[in-house]
Short mmCIF file of C-alpha atoms in Angstrom, two decimals:
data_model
loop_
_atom_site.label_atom_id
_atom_site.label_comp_id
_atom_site.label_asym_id
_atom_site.label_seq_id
_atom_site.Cartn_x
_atom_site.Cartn_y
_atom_site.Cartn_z
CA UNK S 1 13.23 6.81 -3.11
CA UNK S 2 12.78 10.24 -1.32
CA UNK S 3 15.50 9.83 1.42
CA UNK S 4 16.98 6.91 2.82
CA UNK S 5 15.79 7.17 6.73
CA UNK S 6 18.20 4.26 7.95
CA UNK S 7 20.85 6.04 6.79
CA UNK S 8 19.92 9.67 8.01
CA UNK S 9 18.21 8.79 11.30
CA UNK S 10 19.57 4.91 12.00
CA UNK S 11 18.19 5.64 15.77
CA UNK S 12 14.43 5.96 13.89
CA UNK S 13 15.69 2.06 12.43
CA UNK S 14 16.79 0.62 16.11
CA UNK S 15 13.91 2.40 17.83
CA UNK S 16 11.42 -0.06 15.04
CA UNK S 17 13.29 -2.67 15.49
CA UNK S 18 12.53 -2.57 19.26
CA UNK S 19 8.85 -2.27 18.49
CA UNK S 20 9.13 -5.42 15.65
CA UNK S 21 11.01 -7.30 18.21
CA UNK S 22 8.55 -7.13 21.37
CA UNK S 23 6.25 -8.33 18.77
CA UNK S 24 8.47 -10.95 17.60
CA UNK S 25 8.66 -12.72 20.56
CA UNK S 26 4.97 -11.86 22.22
CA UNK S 27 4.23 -15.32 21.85
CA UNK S 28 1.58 -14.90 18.68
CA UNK S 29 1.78 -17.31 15.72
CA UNK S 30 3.89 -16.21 13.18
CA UNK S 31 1.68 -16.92 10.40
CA UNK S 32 -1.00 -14.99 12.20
CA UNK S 33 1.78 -11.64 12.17
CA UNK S 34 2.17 -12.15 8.21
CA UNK S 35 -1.69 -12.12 7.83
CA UNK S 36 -2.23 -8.93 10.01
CA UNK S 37 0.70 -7.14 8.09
CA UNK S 38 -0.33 -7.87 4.67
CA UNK S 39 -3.54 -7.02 5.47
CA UNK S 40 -3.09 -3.58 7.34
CA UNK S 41 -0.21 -2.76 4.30
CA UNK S 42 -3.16 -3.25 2.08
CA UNK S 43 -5.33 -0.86 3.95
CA UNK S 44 -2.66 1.96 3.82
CA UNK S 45 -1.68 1.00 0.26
CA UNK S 46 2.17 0.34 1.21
CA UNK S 47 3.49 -1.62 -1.55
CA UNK S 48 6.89 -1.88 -0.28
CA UNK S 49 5.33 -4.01 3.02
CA UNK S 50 2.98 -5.88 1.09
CA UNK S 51 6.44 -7.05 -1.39
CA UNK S 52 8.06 -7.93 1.54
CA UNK S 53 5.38 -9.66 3.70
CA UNK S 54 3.82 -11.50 0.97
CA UNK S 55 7.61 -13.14 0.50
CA UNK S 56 7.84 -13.77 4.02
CA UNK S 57 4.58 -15.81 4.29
CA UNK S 58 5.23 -17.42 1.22
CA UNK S 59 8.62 -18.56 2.54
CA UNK S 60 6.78 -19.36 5.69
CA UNK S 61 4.52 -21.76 3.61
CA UNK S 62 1.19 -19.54 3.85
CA UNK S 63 -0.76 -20.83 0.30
CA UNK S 64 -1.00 -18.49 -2.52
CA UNK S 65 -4.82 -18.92 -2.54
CA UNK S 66 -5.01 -17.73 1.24
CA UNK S 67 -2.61 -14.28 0.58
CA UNK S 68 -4.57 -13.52 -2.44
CA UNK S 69 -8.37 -13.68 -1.04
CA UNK S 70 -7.20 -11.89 2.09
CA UNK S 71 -8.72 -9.12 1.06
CA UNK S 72 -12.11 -10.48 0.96
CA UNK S 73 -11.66 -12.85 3.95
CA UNK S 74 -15.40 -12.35 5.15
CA UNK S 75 -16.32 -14.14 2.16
CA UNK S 76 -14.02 -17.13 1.44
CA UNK S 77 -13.93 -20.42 4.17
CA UNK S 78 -10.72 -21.20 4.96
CA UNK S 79 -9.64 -18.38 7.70
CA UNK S 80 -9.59 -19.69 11.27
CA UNK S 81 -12.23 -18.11 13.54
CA UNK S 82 -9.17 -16.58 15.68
CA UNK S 83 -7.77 -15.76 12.19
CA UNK S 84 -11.35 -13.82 11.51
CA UNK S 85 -11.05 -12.22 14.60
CA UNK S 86 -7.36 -10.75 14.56
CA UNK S 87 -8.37 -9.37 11.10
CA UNK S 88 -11.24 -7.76 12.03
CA UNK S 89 -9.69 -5.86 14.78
CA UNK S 90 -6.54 -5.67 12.37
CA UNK S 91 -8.90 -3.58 10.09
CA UNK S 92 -10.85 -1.84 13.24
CA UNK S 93 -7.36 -0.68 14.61
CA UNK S 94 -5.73 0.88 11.07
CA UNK S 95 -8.53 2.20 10.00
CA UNK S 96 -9.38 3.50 13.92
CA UNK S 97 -10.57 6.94 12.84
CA UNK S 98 -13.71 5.35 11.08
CA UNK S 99 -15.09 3.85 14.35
CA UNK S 100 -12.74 2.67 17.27
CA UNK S 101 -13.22 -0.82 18.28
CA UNK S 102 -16.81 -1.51 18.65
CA UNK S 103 -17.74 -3.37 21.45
CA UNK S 104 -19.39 -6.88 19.74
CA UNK S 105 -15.52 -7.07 17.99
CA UNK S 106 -13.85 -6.41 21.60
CA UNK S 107 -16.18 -9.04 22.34
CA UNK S 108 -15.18 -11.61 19.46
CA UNK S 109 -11.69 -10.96 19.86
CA UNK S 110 -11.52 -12.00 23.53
CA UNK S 111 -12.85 -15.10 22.88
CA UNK S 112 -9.97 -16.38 21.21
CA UNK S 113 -6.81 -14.07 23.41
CA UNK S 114 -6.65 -12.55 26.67
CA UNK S 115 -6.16 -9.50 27.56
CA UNK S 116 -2.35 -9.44 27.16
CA UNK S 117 -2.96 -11.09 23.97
CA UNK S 118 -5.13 -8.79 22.95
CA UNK S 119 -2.46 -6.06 23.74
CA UNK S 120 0.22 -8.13 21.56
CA UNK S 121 -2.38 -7.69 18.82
CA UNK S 122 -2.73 -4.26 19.30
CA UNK S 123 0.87 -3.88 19.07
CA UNK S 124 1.48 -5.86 16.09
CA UNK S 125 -0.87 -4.02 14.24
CA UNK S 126 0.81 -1.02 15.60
CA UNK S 127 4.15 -1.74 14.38
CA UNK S 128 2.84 -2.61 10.80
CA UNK S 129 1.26 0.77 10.63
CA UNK S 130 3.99 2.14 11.55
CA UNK S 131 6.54 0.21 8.93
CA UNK S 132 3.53 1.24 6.55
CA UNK S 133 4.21 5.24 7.38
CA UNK S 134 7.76 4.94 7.17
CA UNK S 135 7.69 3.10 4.06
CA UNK S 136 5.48 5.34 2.19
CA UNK S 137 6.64 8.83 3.50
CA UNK S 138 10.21 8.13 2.32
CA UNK S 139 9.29 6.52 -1.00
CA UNK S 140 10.80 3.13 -0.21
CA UNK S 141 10.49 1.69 -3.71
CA UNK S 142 9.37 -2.35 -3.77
CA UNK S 143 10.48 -5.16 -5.53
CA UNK S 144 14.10 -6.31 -4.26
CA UNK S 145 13.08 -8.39 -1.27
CA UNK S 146 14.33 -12.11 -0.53
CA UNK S 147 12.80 -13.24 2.34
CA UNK S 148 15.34 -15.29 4.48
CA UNK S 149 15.46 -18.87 3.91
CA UNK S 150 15.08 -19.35 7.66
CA UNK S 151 12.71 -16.93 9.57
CA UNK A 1 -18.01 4.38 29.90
CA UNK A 2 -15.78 1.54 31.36
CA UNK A 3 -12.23 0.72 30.56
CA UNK A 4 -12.27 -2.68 29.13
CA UNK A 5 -8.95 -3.72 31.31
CA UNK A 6 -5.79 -1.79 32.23
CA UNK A 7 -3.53 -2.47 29.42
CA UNK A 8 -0.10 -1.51 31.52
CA UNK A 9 -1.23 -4.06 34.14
CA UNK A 10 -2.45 -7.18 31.52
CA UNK A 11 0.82 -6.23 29.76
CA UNK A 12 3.96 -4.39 31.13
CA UNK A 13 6.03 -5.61 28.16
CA UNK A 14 4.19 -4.21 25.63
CA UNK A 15 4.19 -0.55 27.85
CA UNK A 16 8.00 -1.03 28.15
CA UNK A 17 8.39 -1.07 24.11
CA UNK A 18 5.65 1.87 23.76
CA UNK A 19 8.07 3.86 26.33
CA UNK A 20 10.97 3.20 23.86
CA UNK A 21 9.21 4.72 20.78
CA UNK A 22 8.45 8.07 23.10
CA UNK A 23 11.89 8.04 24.27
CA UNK A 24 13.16 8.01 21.06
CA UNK A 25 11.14 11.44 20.07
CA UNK A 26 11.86 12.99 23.66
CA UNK A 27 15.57 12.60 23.35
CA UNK A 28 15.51 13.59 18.91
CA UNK A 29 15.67 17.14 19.61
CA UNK A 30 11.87 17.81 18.21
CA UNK A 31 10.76 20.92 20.01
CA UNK A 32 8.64 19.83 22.43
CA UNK A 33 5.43 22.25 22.03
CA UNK A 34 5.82 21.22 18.34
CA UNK A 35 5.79 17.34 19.28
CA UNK A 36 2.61 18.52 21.23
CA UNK A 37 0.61 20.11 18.25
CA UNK A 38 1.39 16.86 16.74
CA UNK A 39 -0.28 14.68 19.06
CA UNK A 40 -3.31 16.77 19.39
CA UNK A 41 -3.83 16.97 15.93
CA UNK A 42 -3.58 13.19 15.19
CA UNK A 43 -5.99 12.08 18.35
CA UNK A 44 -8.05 14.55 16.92
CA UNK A 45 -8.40 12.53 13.43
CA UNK A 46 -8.17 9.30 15.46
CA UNK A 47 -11.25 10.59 17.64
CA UNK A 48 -9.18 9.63 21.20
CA UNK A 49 -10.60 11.29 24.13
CA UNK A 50 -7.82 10.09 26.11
CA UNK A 51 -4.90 11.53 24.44
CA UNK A 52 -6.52 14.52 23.80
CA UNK A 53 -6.98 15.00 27.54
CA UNK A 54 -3.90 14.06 28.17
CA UNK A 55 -1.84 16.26 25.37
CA UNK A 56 -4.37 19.35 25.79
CA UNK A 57 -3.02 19.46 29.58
CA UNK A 58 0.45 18.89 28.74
CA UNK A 59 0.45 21.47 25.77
CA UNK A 60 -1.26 24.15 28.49
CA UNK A 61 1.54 23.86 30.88
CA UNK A 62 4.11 24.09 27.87
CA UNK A 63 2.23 27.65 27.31
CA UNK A 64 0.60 26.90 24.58
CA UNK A 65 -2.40 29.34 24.36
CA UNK A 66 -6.29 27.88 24.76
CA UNK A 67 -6.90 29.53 21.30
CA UNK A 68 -4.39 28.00 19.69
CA UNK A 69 -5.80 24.82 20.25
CA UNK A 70 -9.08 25.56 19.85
CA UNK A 71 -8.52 26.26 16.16
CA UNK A 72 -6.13 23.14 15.54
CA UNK A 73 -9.01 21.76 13.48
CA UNK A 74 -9.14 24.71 11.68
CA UNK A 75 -5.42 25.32 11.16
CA UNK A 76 -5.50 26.02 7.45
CA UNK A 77 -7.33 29.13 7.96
CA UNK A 78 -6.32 30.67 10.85
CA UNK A 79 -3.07 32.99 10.99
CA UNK A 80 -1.46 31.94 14.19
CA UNK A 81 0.37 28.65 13.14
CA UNK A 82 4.22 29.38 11.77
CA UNK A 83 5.02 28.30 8.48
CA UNK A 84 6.88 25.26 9.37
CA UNK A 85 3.94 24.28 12.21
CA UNK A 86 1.45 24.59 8.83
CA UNK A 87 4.12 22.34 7.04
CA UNK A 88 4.12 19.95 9.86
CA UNK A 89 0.43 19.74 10.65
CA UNK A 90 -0.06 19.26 7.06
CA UNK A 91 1.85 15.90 7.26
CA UNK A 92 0.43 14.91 10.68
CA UNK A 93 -2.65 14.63 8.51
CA UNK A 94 -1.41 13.18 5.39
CA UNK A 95 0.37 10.33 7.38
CA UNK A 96 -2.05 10.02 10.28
CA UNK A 97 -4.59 9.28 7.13
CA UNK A 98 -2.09 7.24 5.16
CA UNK A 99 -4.40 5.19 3.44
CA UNK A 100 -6.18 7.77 1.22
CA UNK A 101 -3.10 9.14 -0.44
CA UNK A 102 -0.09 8.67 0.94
CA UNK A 103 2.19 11.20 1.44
CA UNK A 104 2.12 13.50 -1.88
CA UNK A 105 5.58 14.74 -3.62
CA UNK A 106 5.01 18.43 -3.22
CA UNK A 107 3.42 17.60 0.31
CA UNK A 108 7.24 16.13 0.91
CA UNK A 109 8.60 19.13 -0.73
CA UNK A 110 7.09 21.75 1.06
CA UNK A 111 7.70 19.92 4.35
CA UNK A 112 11.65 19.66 3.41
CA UNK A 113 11.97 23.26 2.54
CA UNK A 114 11.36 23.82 6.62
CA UNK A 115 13.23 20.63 8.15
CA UNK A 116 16.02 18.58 7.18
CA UNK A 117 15.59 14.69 6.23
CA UNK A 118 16.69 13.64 9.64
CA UNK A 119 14.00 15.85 11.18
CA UNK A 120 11.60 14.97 8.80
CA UNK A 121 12.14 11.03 9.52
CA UNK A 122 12.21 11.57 13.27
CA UNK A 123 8.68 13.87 12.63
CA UNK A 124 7.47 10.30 10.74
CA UNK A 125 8.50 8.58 14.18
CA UNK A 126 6.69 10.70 16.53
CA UNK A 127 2.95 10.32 14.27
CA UNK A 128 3.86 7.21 14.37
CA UNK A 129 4.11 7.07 18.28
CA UNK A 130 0.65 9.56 18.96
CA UNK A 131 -0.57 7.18 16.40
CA UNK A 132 0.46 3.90 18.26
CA UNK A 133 -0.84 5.29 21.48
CA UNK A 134 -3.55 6.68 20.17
CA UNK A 135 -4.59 2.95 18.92
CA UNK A 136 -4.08 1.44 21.97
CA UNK A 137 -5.56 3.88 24.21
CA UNK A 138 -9.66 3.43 22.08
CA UNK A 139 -8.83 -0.29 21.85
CA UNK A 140 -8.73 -0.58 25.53
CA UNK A 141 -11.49 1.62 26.54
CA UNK A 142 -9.95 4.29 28.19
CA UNK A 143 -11.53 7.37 28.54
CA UNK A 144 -10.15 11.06 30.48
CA UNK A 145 -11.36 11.69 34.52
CA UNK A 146 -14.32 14.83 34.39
CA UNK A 147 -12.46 18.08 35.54
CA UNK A 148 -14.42 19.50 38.45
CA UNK A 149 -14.91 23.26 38.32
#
């Protein structure tokens, strides 16, 4: 580990925790939140988020089969069509330099949430990309996570 | 071009907890035309019209100079960015494009010869804000007013 940024900056840690919270409690299924972080940590290649939030959905009772095809959910049946459409934008919104948020996935995604849902998405994919920097910029090494019993 | 909604009206909350992240940076201690070379440089990547408007105006009434902004894109070979702002660009970049390789050790070392790990954490904190803002800002449609002349 490069530097331990709760200890050096605990402000950057409550100032997160703010950001993890609103999302917390905006009201979107948890299960959904585990699927958008895992797959946005995959995206940036954070290992210590992916260690963690593959845990945390397993805890949560998310199936083994579901985690580990969720990087080629396009191609495998058992994804919910709002599932499909929170991990499309999920993808859209981390990797947002490649091409925004086309208008046909606007489209698909406000079929299933309105617009402050759609916000709350944004946000939680937000706040996983933004565990994702931390994580990797300081070297946060994984392996050590226990999920709590109780989430 | 039309905004797809107003994102502060559909969702104060979320506004409220994007205000927290920028008042973290604002009250950190990061030099503000600094913080601003930041932003511009990741809505560049992040292609958002929006922040750029917003940041290029901002950064012009800190006195920042029209060429220096100009040649953001070009930063590596132009003389008129300080060692430390070439330090910090440099990780703007690596962090705003996470994905491809992370953050590379002499990357971090050359960044940590200029600021300290507290500064370099709360530096991680404001790309993560731009990058946050810059997220929601092309998700939502919006798009900067035309300047008249």
């Amino acid at each position: 580990m490069r530097l331990n940024y709760m200890k050096v900056q605990p402000e950057s840690l409550q100032t997160l925790l703010k950001l993890e919270g609103y999302v917390k409690k905006s009201g979107l299924d948890h299960s959904l939140l585990e699927l958008i972080k895992i797959r946005a940590s995959q995206i940036n290649g954070c290992a210590y988020c992916l260690d963690m939030h593959t845990k945390d959905a397993r805890a949560m009772g998310e199936t083994e089969q579901r985690l580990f095809m969720l990087s080629a959910w396009r191609e495998a049946p058992f994804y919910s069509e709002e599932e499909r459409a929170a991990l499309a934008l999920t993808e859209a919104v981390t990797k947002i330099s490649d091409a925004g948020v086309p208008q046909p996935l606007y489209e698909q995604v406000r079929k299933h949430f309105d617009e402050s849902q759609f916000v709350n998405l944004i946000m939680a994919i937000n706040a996983i990309n933004c565990w994702n920097r931390m994580a990797i910029s300081t070297g946060m090494v994984p392996g050590d996570y226990q999920p709590a019993v109780q989430k | 071009m039309k905004v797809r909604f107003n994102h502060i009206s559909a969702n104060p909350g979320a506004m409220q907890t994007m205000l927290k992240l920028e008042g973290f940076i604002q009250t950190s201690g990061l030099d503000s035309r600094l913080y601003e070379l930041i932003k511009l440089r990741a809505s560049q990547i992040n292609g958002c019209a929006y922040c750029l408007d917003m940041h290029t105006r901002e950064s012009r009434k800190m006195g920042e100079t029209e060429q220096r902004i100009h040649l953001l894109h070009a930063w590596r070979e132009a003389p008129f960015y300080s060692e430390k702002e070439r330090a910090v660009l440099e990780l703007t970049e690596a962090v705003t494009r996470i994905s491809e390789q992370g953050v590379p050790q002499d990357l971090y070392e050359r960044v940590r010869t200029h600021i300290d790990e507290a500064e370099y954490v709360t530096i991680i904190m404001a790309i993560n804000t731009i990058n946050a803002w810059n997220r929601i800002a092309i998700s939502t449609g919006m798009f900067p007013e035309t300047e008249t002349r």
